[in-house]
Amino acid sequence: MKQITLNIDKALGAVTKEQVYAQEAKANECLATLYNGTGAGNDFLGWLHLPSSITDEELTDIENTANLLRSKCEVVVAIGIGGSYLGTKAVVEALNNSFDFLLKDRKNPVLLYAGQNIGEDYLYELSEILKDKQFGIINISKSGTTTEPALAFRLLKKQLEEAVGKEEAKSRIVAITDAKKGALRTLADQEGYKTFIIPDNVGGRFSVLTPVGLLPIAVAGVNIRDLVAGAVDMEKATGTDVPFADNIASIYAATRNELYKSGKKIEILANFHPKLHYIAEWWKQLYGESEGKDGKGIFPASVDLTTDLHSMGQWIQDGERTIFETVISVENPDHKVVIDTDSDNLDGLNFLAGKRVDEVNKMAELGTQLAHVDGGVPNLKITLPDVSAYSIGQLFYFFEIGCGISGYMLGVNPFDQPGVEAYKKNMFALLDKPGFEKESEEIKARL
Ligand code: PA5
């Protein structure tokens, strides 16, 4: 199977190859710290060997549960937010037909999402659309106490029970949560739902290769064994026995940290394949929550190209020079579309006749890369052989291990997220949640 690659040649200029390679010892030390479990946040390193440690039994259990939901439901609602949502969305958007919702002879249930926002209209419209559908629910929350998914579940559980009866509803609800604690664990045990466990030592944003991601991804018809196989191979390709020069995760971590030190404070993850949009959303959570703390951290941003060249292109080319770009390039698209000759040629495009659309896209990609480099935007390039479950599995693990190394190189704990609590505290105080009386008084005095 072909491996994904990383090329930093076009990032050199803002920083030199010598500077990047001077980080070899530090990167190796950070990787070893992850493996030895001696660094900050070391109680959250369960993701490190997840790909190679998941058993055939566990995968079969996930597949069987997915098949049960697939046999009963035309729609499955995956409830979750942040790390309990973005990995699934990333894989399903990347691998499913872009117009999946219009396909007549569907082989897979439609996967919808809830609990990733508190939009009243969103929840109303979701509830309306589910009224004449056979649906099921996968409720995902590691803590079991996150407001957004808890609220969505309360509404959808009631709707499902009213539609099919309490007993049948129980067979269509799966809970993915902590082994012992939390509101969702208590509820699931009480109701007798089928459950899967999110290991204690795997944080939300590193949980895509646990049942959190694997169950809904399997429901959507994706081969989760291929996804895991890709991650396993990347685990091997980025291990402590791999020399720095060959370890793409270490090179990525070292390069972005050197760029950051040189004043490049924003990393833009760019793709030329619209199906990869949510890969970038997943990546933003991974790097944003892991590194943005203690007054430090690269701001992770993203663009879909060429679409955003017509909106953000000006800023990237010509705005403040505090950015660098990491392009995800896809070697081989799944399908072939060849451009025809047109006898009138009124659009003047006959010079493209006989070429594949992807050839035009690739030249747009190359032209953009060169233009951005000329404009002072260092460019890193990650090449995926294709958009397959195997390649995405590799990409996930590459970014995860790269994030662990990079966070340690930056000098932060990449595995906590204390900043996420601030809005929750204010929201609870404003909503008069019991236990927040003092905060309520204080915050209301500020209004
Ligand atoms: O990275 C994290 O841990 C968080 O962003 C969580 O993924 C997110 O808050 C959802 O949490 P939970 O799964 O506990 O509902």
Coordinates of C-alpha atoms and ligand atoms in Angstrom, one line a residue:
M1 CA 0.0 0.0 0.0
K2 CA 1.3 3.5 -0.8
Q3 CA 2.3 5.7 2.0
I4 CA 1.6 9.4 2.4
T5 CA 4.6 11.7 2.1
L6 CA 5.7 15.1 3.4
N7 CA 7.7 17.6 1.4
I8 CA 9.1 20.7 3.1
D9 CA 11.3 22.0 0.3
K10 CA 9.0 24.9 -0.4
A11 CA 9.0 25.9 3.2
L12 CA 12.7 26.5 3.2
G13 CA 13.6 30.1 2.9
A14 CA 11.8 31.5 5.9
V15 CA 13.7 28.8 7.8
T16 CA 16.6 26.8 6.5
K17 CA 17.0 23.0 6.3
E18 CA 19.8 23.3 8.8
Q19 CA 17.5 25.0 11.3
V20 CA 14.9 22.2 10.9
Y21 CA 17.5 19.5 11.2
A22 CA 19.0 21.2 14.2
Q23 CA 15.8 20.2 16.0
E24 CA 16.5 16.5 15.4
A25 CA 17.6 15.8 19.0
K26 CA 14.7 17.8 20.5
A27 CA 12.1 16.1 18.2
N28 CA 13.6 12.6 19.0
E29 CA 13.5 13.5 22.7
C30 CA 9.8 14.6 22.5
L31 CA 8.9 11.4 20.6
A32 CA 10.7 9.3 23.2
T33 CA 8.9 11.2 25.9
L34 CA 5.6 10.3 24.3
Y35 CA 6.6 6.6 24.1
N36 CA 8.0 6.6 27.7
G37 CA 5.0 8.3 29.0
T38 CA 7.1 10.7 31.1
G39 CA 5.8 14.1 29.8
A40 CA 3.0 16.4 30.7
G41 CA -0.5 14.9 30.2
N42 CA 1.0 11.4 30.3
D43 CA -2.3 10.0 31.6
F44 CA -3.8 10.8 28.1
L45 CA -1.5 8.7 25.9
G46 CA -3.9 5.9 25.1
W47 CA -4.2 7.0 21.5
L48 CA -0.4 6.3 20.9
H49 CA -0.8 2.6 20.3
L50 CA -4.6 2.5 19.6
P51 CA -4.2 1.5 16.0
S52 CA -2.0 -1.5 16.8
S53 CA -3.8 -2.6 19.9
I54 CA -7.4 -2.6 18.7
T55 CA -8.4 -6.3 18.5
D56 CA -10.3 -8.2 15.9
E57 CA -13.0 -8.9 18.5
E58 CA -13.5 -5.2 19.2
L59 CA -13.7 -4.4 15.5
T60 CA -16.2 -7.2 15.0
D61 CA -18.4 -6.0 17.9
I62 CA -18.4 -2.5 16.3
E63 CA -19.2 -3.9 12.8
N64 CA -22.0 -6.1 14.2
T65 CA -23.6 -3.1 16.1
A66 CA -23.3 -1.0 13.0
N67 CA -25.0 -3.7 10.9
L68 CA -27.8 -3.9 13.4
L69 CA -28.4 -0.2 13.1
R70 CA -28.0 -0.4 9.3
S71 CA -30.7 -3.1 9.2
K72 CA -33.2 -1.1 11.3
C73 CA -32.6 2.5 10.3
E74 CA -32.8 4.6 7.2
V75 CA -31.3 7.5 9.2
V76 CA -28.8 7.3 12.1
V77 CA -28.2 10.4 14.1
A78 CA -24.7 10.7 15.6
I79 CA -24.8 12.9 18.6
G80 CA -21.6 14.5 19.7
I81 CA -19.4 17.6 19.6
G82 CA -15.7 18.3 19.2
G83 CA -13.7 15.1 19.3
S84 CA -16.9 13.1 19.6
Y85 CA -18.0 14.4 16.2
L86 CA -15.3 15.8 13.9
G87 CA -13.4 12.6 13.1
T88 CA -16.6 10.8 11.9
K89 CA -17.7 13.8 9.9
A90 CA -14.2 14.0 8.3
V91 CA -14.1 10.4 7.2
V92 CA -17.7 10.2 6.0
E93 CA -17.5 13.4 4.0
A94 CA -14.2 12.3 2.5
L95 CA -15.3 8.8 1.5
N96 CA -19.0 9.1 0.6
N97 CA -20.4 10.3 -2.6
S98 CA -20.7 14.1 -2.4
F99 CA -24.3 13.9 -3.5
D100 CA -25.0 11.0 -1.3
F101 CA -28.3 12.5 0.0
L102 CA -29.7 12.4 -3.5
L103 CA -28.8 8.8 -4.3
K104 CA -31.9 6.7 -5.1
D105 CA -30.6 3.2 -4.4
R106 CA -28.8 3.9 -1.2
K107 CA -26.8 1.0 0.3
N108 CA -26.1 2.9 3.6
P109 CA -28.3 4.8 6.0
V110 CA -28.1 8.5 5.9
L111 CA -25.8 9.7 8.8
L112 CA -27.0 13.0 10.3
Y113 CA -25.4 14.9 13.2
A114 CA -26.8 16.5 16.3
G115 CA -25.3 17.9 19.5
Q116 CA -22.6 19.8 17.6
N117 CA -24.4 23.1 18.1
I118 CA -27.3 24.6 20.1
G119 CA -29.2 25.9 17.0
E120 CA -32.9 25.8 17.7
D121 CA -33.8 25.9 14.0
Y122 CA -31.3 23.1 13.4
L123 CA -32.9 20.9 16.0
Y124 CA -36.4 21.8 14.9
E125 CA -35.6 20.9 11.3
L126 CA -33.9 17.7 12.3
S127 CA -36.8 16.7 14.4
E128 CA -39.2 17.4 11.5
I129 CA -37.2 15.5 8.9
L130 CA -37.0 12.5 11.3
K131 CA -40.8 12.4 11.7
D132 CA -41.5 9.9 8.9
K133 CA -38.1 8.2 9.0
Q134 CA -37.0 5.0 10.7
F135 CA -34.1 6.4 12.7
G136 CA -31.6 5.4 15.4
I137 CA -29.2 7.3 17.6
I138 CA -25.5 6.9 18.5
N139 CA -25.0 9.1 21.5
I140 CA -21.3 10.0 22.0
S141 CA -19.9 11.9 24.9
K142 CA -16.8 10.9 26.8
S143 CA -17.7 13.1 29.8
G144 CA -21.4 12.5 29.4
T145 CA -22.0 16.0 30.7
T146 CA -21.4 18.2 27.7
T147 CA -24.5 20.4 27.3
E148 CA -24.8 20.4 23.5
P149 CA -25.1 16.6 23.0
A150 CA -27.0 16.1 26.2
L151 CA -29.6 18.5 25.1
A152 CA -29.9 17.0 21.6
F153 CA -30.2 13.5 23.1
R154 CA -32.9 14.5 25.5
L155 CA -35.0 15.8 22.6
L156 CA -34.3 12.9 20.1
K157 CA -34.6 10.1 22.7
K158 CA -38.1 11.3 23.5
Q159 CA -39.0 11.6 19.8
L160 CA -37.7 8.1 19.1
E161 CA -39.5 6.6 22.1
E162 CA -42.8 8.2 21.0
A163 CA -42.3 7.0 17.5
V164 CA -41.4 3.4 18.0
G165 CA -42.1 2.7 21.7
K166 CA -39.6 2.5 24.6
E167 CA -38.4 -1.1 24.0
E168 CA -37.7 -0.7 20.3
A169 CA -36.0 2.6 21.0
K170 CA -33.6 0.9 23.3
S171 CA -32.5 -1.4 20.5
R172 CA -31.8 1.6 18.3
I173 CA -29.8 3.7 20.7
V174 CA -26.1 3.1 21.3
A175 CA -24.1 5.0 23.9
I176 CA -20.4 5.6 23.6
T177 CA -19.0 7.0 26.8
D178 CA -16.8 6.5 29.9
A179 CA -16.6 3.0 31.4
K180 CA -17.8 4.0 34.8
K181 CA -18.7 7.6 35.4
G182 CA -20.8 10.4 33.9
A183 CA -24.5 11.0 33.2
L184 CA -24.5 9.1 30.0
R185 CA -23.0 6.0 31.6
T186 CA -25.7 6.1 34.3
L187 CA -28.5 6.6 31.8
A188 CA -27.2 3.9 29.5
D189 CA -26.9 1.4 32.3
Q190 CA -30.3 2.3 33.6
E191 CA -32.0 1.9 30.1
G192 CA -29.9 -1.1 29.1
Y193 CA -28.5 0.5 25.9
K194 CA -25.7 -1.2 24.0
T195 CA -22.6 0.7 25.0
F196 CA -19.0 1.2 23.9
I197 CA -16.3 2.5 26.1
I198 CA -14.0 5.5 25.4
P199 CA -10.8 4.6 27.3
D200 CA -9.9 6.9 30.2
N201 CA -6.6 7.7 28.7
V202 CA -7.8 8.9 25.3
G203 CA -8.9 12.5 25.0
G204 CA -11.8 13.5 22.8
R205 CA -9.7 14.9 19.9
F206 CA -7.6 11.8 19.8
S207 CA -10.5 9.4 19.9
V208 CA -11.4 8.9 16.2
L209 CA -9.9 5.4 16.2
T210 CA -12.0 4.3 19.2
P211 CA -15.7 3.4 18.8
V212 CA -16.3 7.2 19.0
G213 CA -15.4 7.4 15.3
L214 CA -15.4 3.7 14.2
L215 CA -19.0 3.0 15.0
P216 CA -20.7 5.8 13.1
I217 CA -18.1 5.5 10.3
A218 CA -19.0 1.8 10.0
V219 CA -22.7 2.7 10.0
A220 CA -22.0 5.0 7.0
G221 CA -20.6 2.0 5.1
V222 CA -16.9 2.7 5.4
N223 CA -14.4 -0.2 5.9
I224 CA -13.1 0.6 9.3
R225 CA -10.4 -2.1 9.1
D226 CA -8.8 -0.3 6.2
L227 CA -8.9 2.9 8.2
V228 CA -7.2 1.2 11.2
A229 CA -4.7 -0.5 8.8
G230 CA -3.6 2.9 7.5
A231 CA -3.1 4.1 11.1
V232 CA -1.2 1.0 12.1
D233 CA 1.2 1.5 9.2
M234 CA 1.7 5.1 10.1
E235 CA 2.3 4.1 13.8
K236 CA 5.2 2.0 12.5
A237 CA 6.5 4.7 10.1
T238 CA 6.7 7.2 12.9
G239 CA 8.1 5.1 15.8
T240 CA 11.1 5.8 17.9
D241 CA 13.2 3.4 15.8
V242 CA 12.7 5.6 12.7
P243 CA 15.5 8.1 12.0
F244 CA 14.5 11.7 12.2
A245 CA 15.1 12.3 8.5
D246 CA 12.6 9.5 7.6
N247 CA 10.0 10.3 10.3
I248 CA 7.5 12.6 8.6
A249 CA 5.7 13.4 11.9
S250 CA 9.0 14.6 13.5
I251 CA 9.9 16.6 10.4
Y252 CA 6.4 18.2 10.3
A253 CA 6.6 19.1 14.0
A254 CA 10.2 20.5 13.7
T255 CA 9.4 22.5 10.6
R256 CA 6.2 24.1 12.0
N257 CA 7.9 24.9 15.3
E258 CA 10.8 26.6 13.5
L259 CA 8.4 28.5 11.3
Y260 CA 6.5 29.6 14.4
K261 CA 9.7 30.9 16.0
S262 CA 10.5 32.8 12.8
G263 CA 7.2 34.7 13.2
K264 CA 4.8 32.5 11.3
K265 CA 1.9 32.4 13.8
I266 CA -0.8 30.9 11.6
E267 CA -0.8 27.6 9.8
I268 CA -3.4 27.3 7.0
L269 CA -4.3 23.8 6.0
A270 CA -5.3 23.9 2.4
N271 CA -6.9 21.2 0.2
F272 CA -7.8 21.1 -3.5
H273 CA -10.4 18.4 -2.9
P274 CA -13.7 19.7 -1.4
K275 CA -14.2 16.3 0.2
L276 CA -11.4 17.0 2.6
H277 CA -13.1 20.0 4.1
Y278 CA -13.9 18.2 7.4
I279 CA -10.4 16.7 7.6
A280 CA -9.3 20.3 8.2
E281 CA -12.0 20.9 10.7
W282 CA -10.8 17.8 12.7
W283 CA -7.2 18.9 12.3
K284 CA -8.1 22.4 13.6
Q285 CA -9.5 20.9 16.8
L286 CA -6.6 18.6 17.2
Y287 CA -3.9 21.3 16.9
G288 CA -5.9 24.2 18.3
E289 CA -6.9 22.5 21.6
S290 CA -3.5 20.8 21.9
E291 CA -1.2 23.8 21.4
G292 CA -3.2 26.9 22.0
K293 CA -2.4 27.5 25.7
D294 CA -0.1 29.4 28.1
G295 CA -0.2 32.3 25.7
K296 CA 1.4 30.2 22.9
G297 CA 0.5 28.2 19.9
I298 CA 0.1 28.4 16.1
F299 CA -3.4 29.4 15.1
P300 CA -4.8 26.6 12.9
A301 CA -6.8 27.9 10.0
S302 CA -8.0 26.2 6.8
V303 CA -9.1 26.9 3.2
D304 CA -10.8 24.8 0.5
L305 CA -9.1 25.5 -2.8
T306 CA -9.5 26.6 -5.5
T307 CA -12.9 27.8 -4.0
D308 CA -11.3 30.1 -1.4
L309 CA -8.8 31.5 -3.7
H310 CA -11.7 33.6 -4.8
S311 CA -12.3 34.9 -1.3
M312 CA -9.2 34.3 1.0
G313 CA -6.7 34.2 -1.9
Q314 CA -5.9 37.9 -1.7
W315 CA -5.1 37.8 2.0
I316 CA -3.0 34.7 1.7
Q317 CA -1.0 36.2 -1.3
D318 CA -0.7 39.7 0.0
G319 CA -1.8 40.1 3.6
E320 CA 0.2 40.2 6.8
R321 CA 3.2 37.8 6.4
T322 CA 2.5 35.8 9.5
I323 CA 1.3 32.6 7.8
F324 CA 2.5 29.4 6.4
E325 CA 0.5 26.9 4.4
T326 CA 0.3 23.1 4.6
V327 CA -1.2 21.7 1.4
I328 CA -2.9 18.3 1.4
S329 CA -2.4 17.1 -2.2
V330 CA -4.2 14.0 -3.6
E331 CA -2.3 12.0 -6.2
N332 CA -5.1 10.1 -7.7
P333 CA -8.8 11.0 -7.6
D334 CA -11.3 8.1 -7.6
H335 CA -12.9 9.1 -10.9
K336 CA -12.0 10.3 -14.3
V337 CA -13.6 13.3 -16.1
V338 CA -12.1 14.3 -19.5
I339 CA -12.8 17.8 -21.0
D340 CA -14.3 17.7 -24.5
T341 CA -13.6 19.9 -27.5
D342 CA -16.4 22.3 -28.3
S343 CA -16.8 23.4 -31.9
D344 CA -17.8 27.0 -31.0
N345 CA -15.2 27.3 -28.3
L346 CA -17.0 30.4 -27.0
D347 CA -15.6 29.9 -23.5
G348 CA -12.1 29.6 -25.0
L349 CA -11.4 26.4 -23.2
N350 CA -10.5 24.2 -26.2
F351 CA -6.8 24.4 -25.1
L352 CA -7.9 22.1 -22.3
A353 CA -9.6 19.6 -24.5
G354 CA -8.5 16.0 -23.9
K355 CA -7.2 16.8 -20.4
R356 CA -8.6 15.4 -17.2
V357 CA -10.2 17.9 -14.8
D358 CA -7.7 16.7 -12.3
E359 CA -4.9 17.9 -14.5
V360 CA -6.4 21.4 -14.4
N361 CA -6.7 21.1 -10.6
K362 CA -3.1 20.0 -10.3
M363 CA -1.9 22.9 -12.3
A364 CA -4.0 25.2 -10.1
E365 CA -2.4 23.6 -7.1
L366 CA 1.1 24.0 -8.4
G367 CA 0.5 27.5 -9.7
T368 CA -0.9 28.4 -6.3
Q369 CA 1.9 26.9 -4.4
L370 CA 4.5 28.8 -6.4
A371 CA 2.5 32.1 -6.2
H372 CA 2.2 31.7 -2.4
V373 CA 5.9 30.9 -2.0
D374 CA 6.7 34.0 -4.1
G375 CA 4.3 36.0 -1.8
G376 CA 6.3 34.9 1.3
V377 CA 4.1 32.0 2.4
P378 CA 6.3 29.0 3.2
N379 CA 4.6 25.8 1.9
L380 CA 4.6 22.3 3.2
K381 CA 3.0 19.6 1.1
I382 CA 1.4 16.3 2.4
T383 CA 0.7 14.0 -0.5
L384 CA -2.1 11.3 -0.1
P385 CA -1.9 8.6 -2.8
D386 CA -5.7 8.7 -2.9
V387 CA -8.7 9.5 -0.8
S388 CA -9.3 6.0 0.7
A389 CA -10.0 4.8 4.2
Y390 CA -6.4 3.5 4.3
S391 CA -4.9 6.8 3.4
I392 CA -7.1 8.7 5.8
G393 CA -6.1 6.3 8.6
Q394 CA -2.5 7.1 7.9
L395 CA -3.2 10.8 7.8
F396 CA -5.1 10.8 11.2
Y397 CA -2.2 9.0 12.9
F398 CA 0.4 11.2 11.2
F399 CA -1.4 14.3 12.5
E400 CA -1.9 12.9 16.0
I401 CA 1.7 11.9 16.6
G402 CA 2.9 15.1 14.9
C403 CA 0.7 17.0 17.3
G404 CA 2.1 15.2 20.4
I405 CA 5.7 15.9 19.3
S406 CA 5.0 19.4 18.2
G407 CA 3.2 20.3 21.5
Y408 CA 6.1 19.0 23.6
M409 CA 8.6 20.9 21.3
L410 CA 6.5 24.0 22.0
G411 CA 6.6 23.4 25.7
V412 CA 2.9 22.9 26.4
N413 CA 0.8 20.0 27.7
P414 CA -0.8 18.9 24.4
F415 CA -3.4 16.7 26.1
D416 CA -5.4 19.1 28.3
Q417 CA -7.9 21.8 27.3
P418 CA -8.5 24.0 30.4
G419 CA -9.6 26.9 28.2
V420 CA -12.7 25.1 27.0
E421 CA -14.2 25.5 30.4
A422 CA -14.5 29.3 30.5
Y423 CA -17.5 29.6 28.2
K424 CA -19.3 26.7 29.9
K425 CA -18.9 28.4 33.3
N426 CA -20.4 31.6 32.0
M427 CA -23.2 29.9 30.2
F428 CA -24.2 27.9 33.2
A429 CA -24.1 31.0 35.4
L430 CA -26.3 32.9 32.9
L431 CA -28.7 30.0 32.8
D432 CA -28.9 29.8 36.6
K433 CA -27.7 26.2 36.8
P434 CA -27.8 25.0 40.4
G435 CA -24.4 25.2 41.9
F436 CA -23.5 28.3 40.0
E437 CA -25.3 30.9 42.2
K438 CA -22.2 32.9 43.0
E439 CA -21.0 33.0 39.4
S440 CA -24.6 33.9 38.3
E441 CA -24.6 36.9 40.6
E442 CA -21.1 38.0 39.4
I443 CA -21.8 37.7 35.7
K444 CA -25.2 39.4 35.9
A445 CA -23.6 42.3 37.6
R446 CA -21.4 42.7 34.5
L447 CA -24.3 42.9 32.0
Ligands
PA5_1 O1 -10.9 17.3 23.0 C1 -11.7 17.3 23.8 O2 -11.6 16.5 24.8 C2 -13.0 18.1 23.8 O3 -13.0 19.0 22.8 C3 -14.2 17.1 23.5 O4 -14.0 16.4 22.4 C4 -15.5 17.8 23.4 O5 -15.7 18.8 24.4 C5 -16.7 16.8 23.6 O6 -16.6 16.2 24.9 P1 -17.4 15.0 25.3 O7 -17.1 13.8 24.4 O8 -17.0 14.7 26.7 O9 -18.9 15.3 25.3

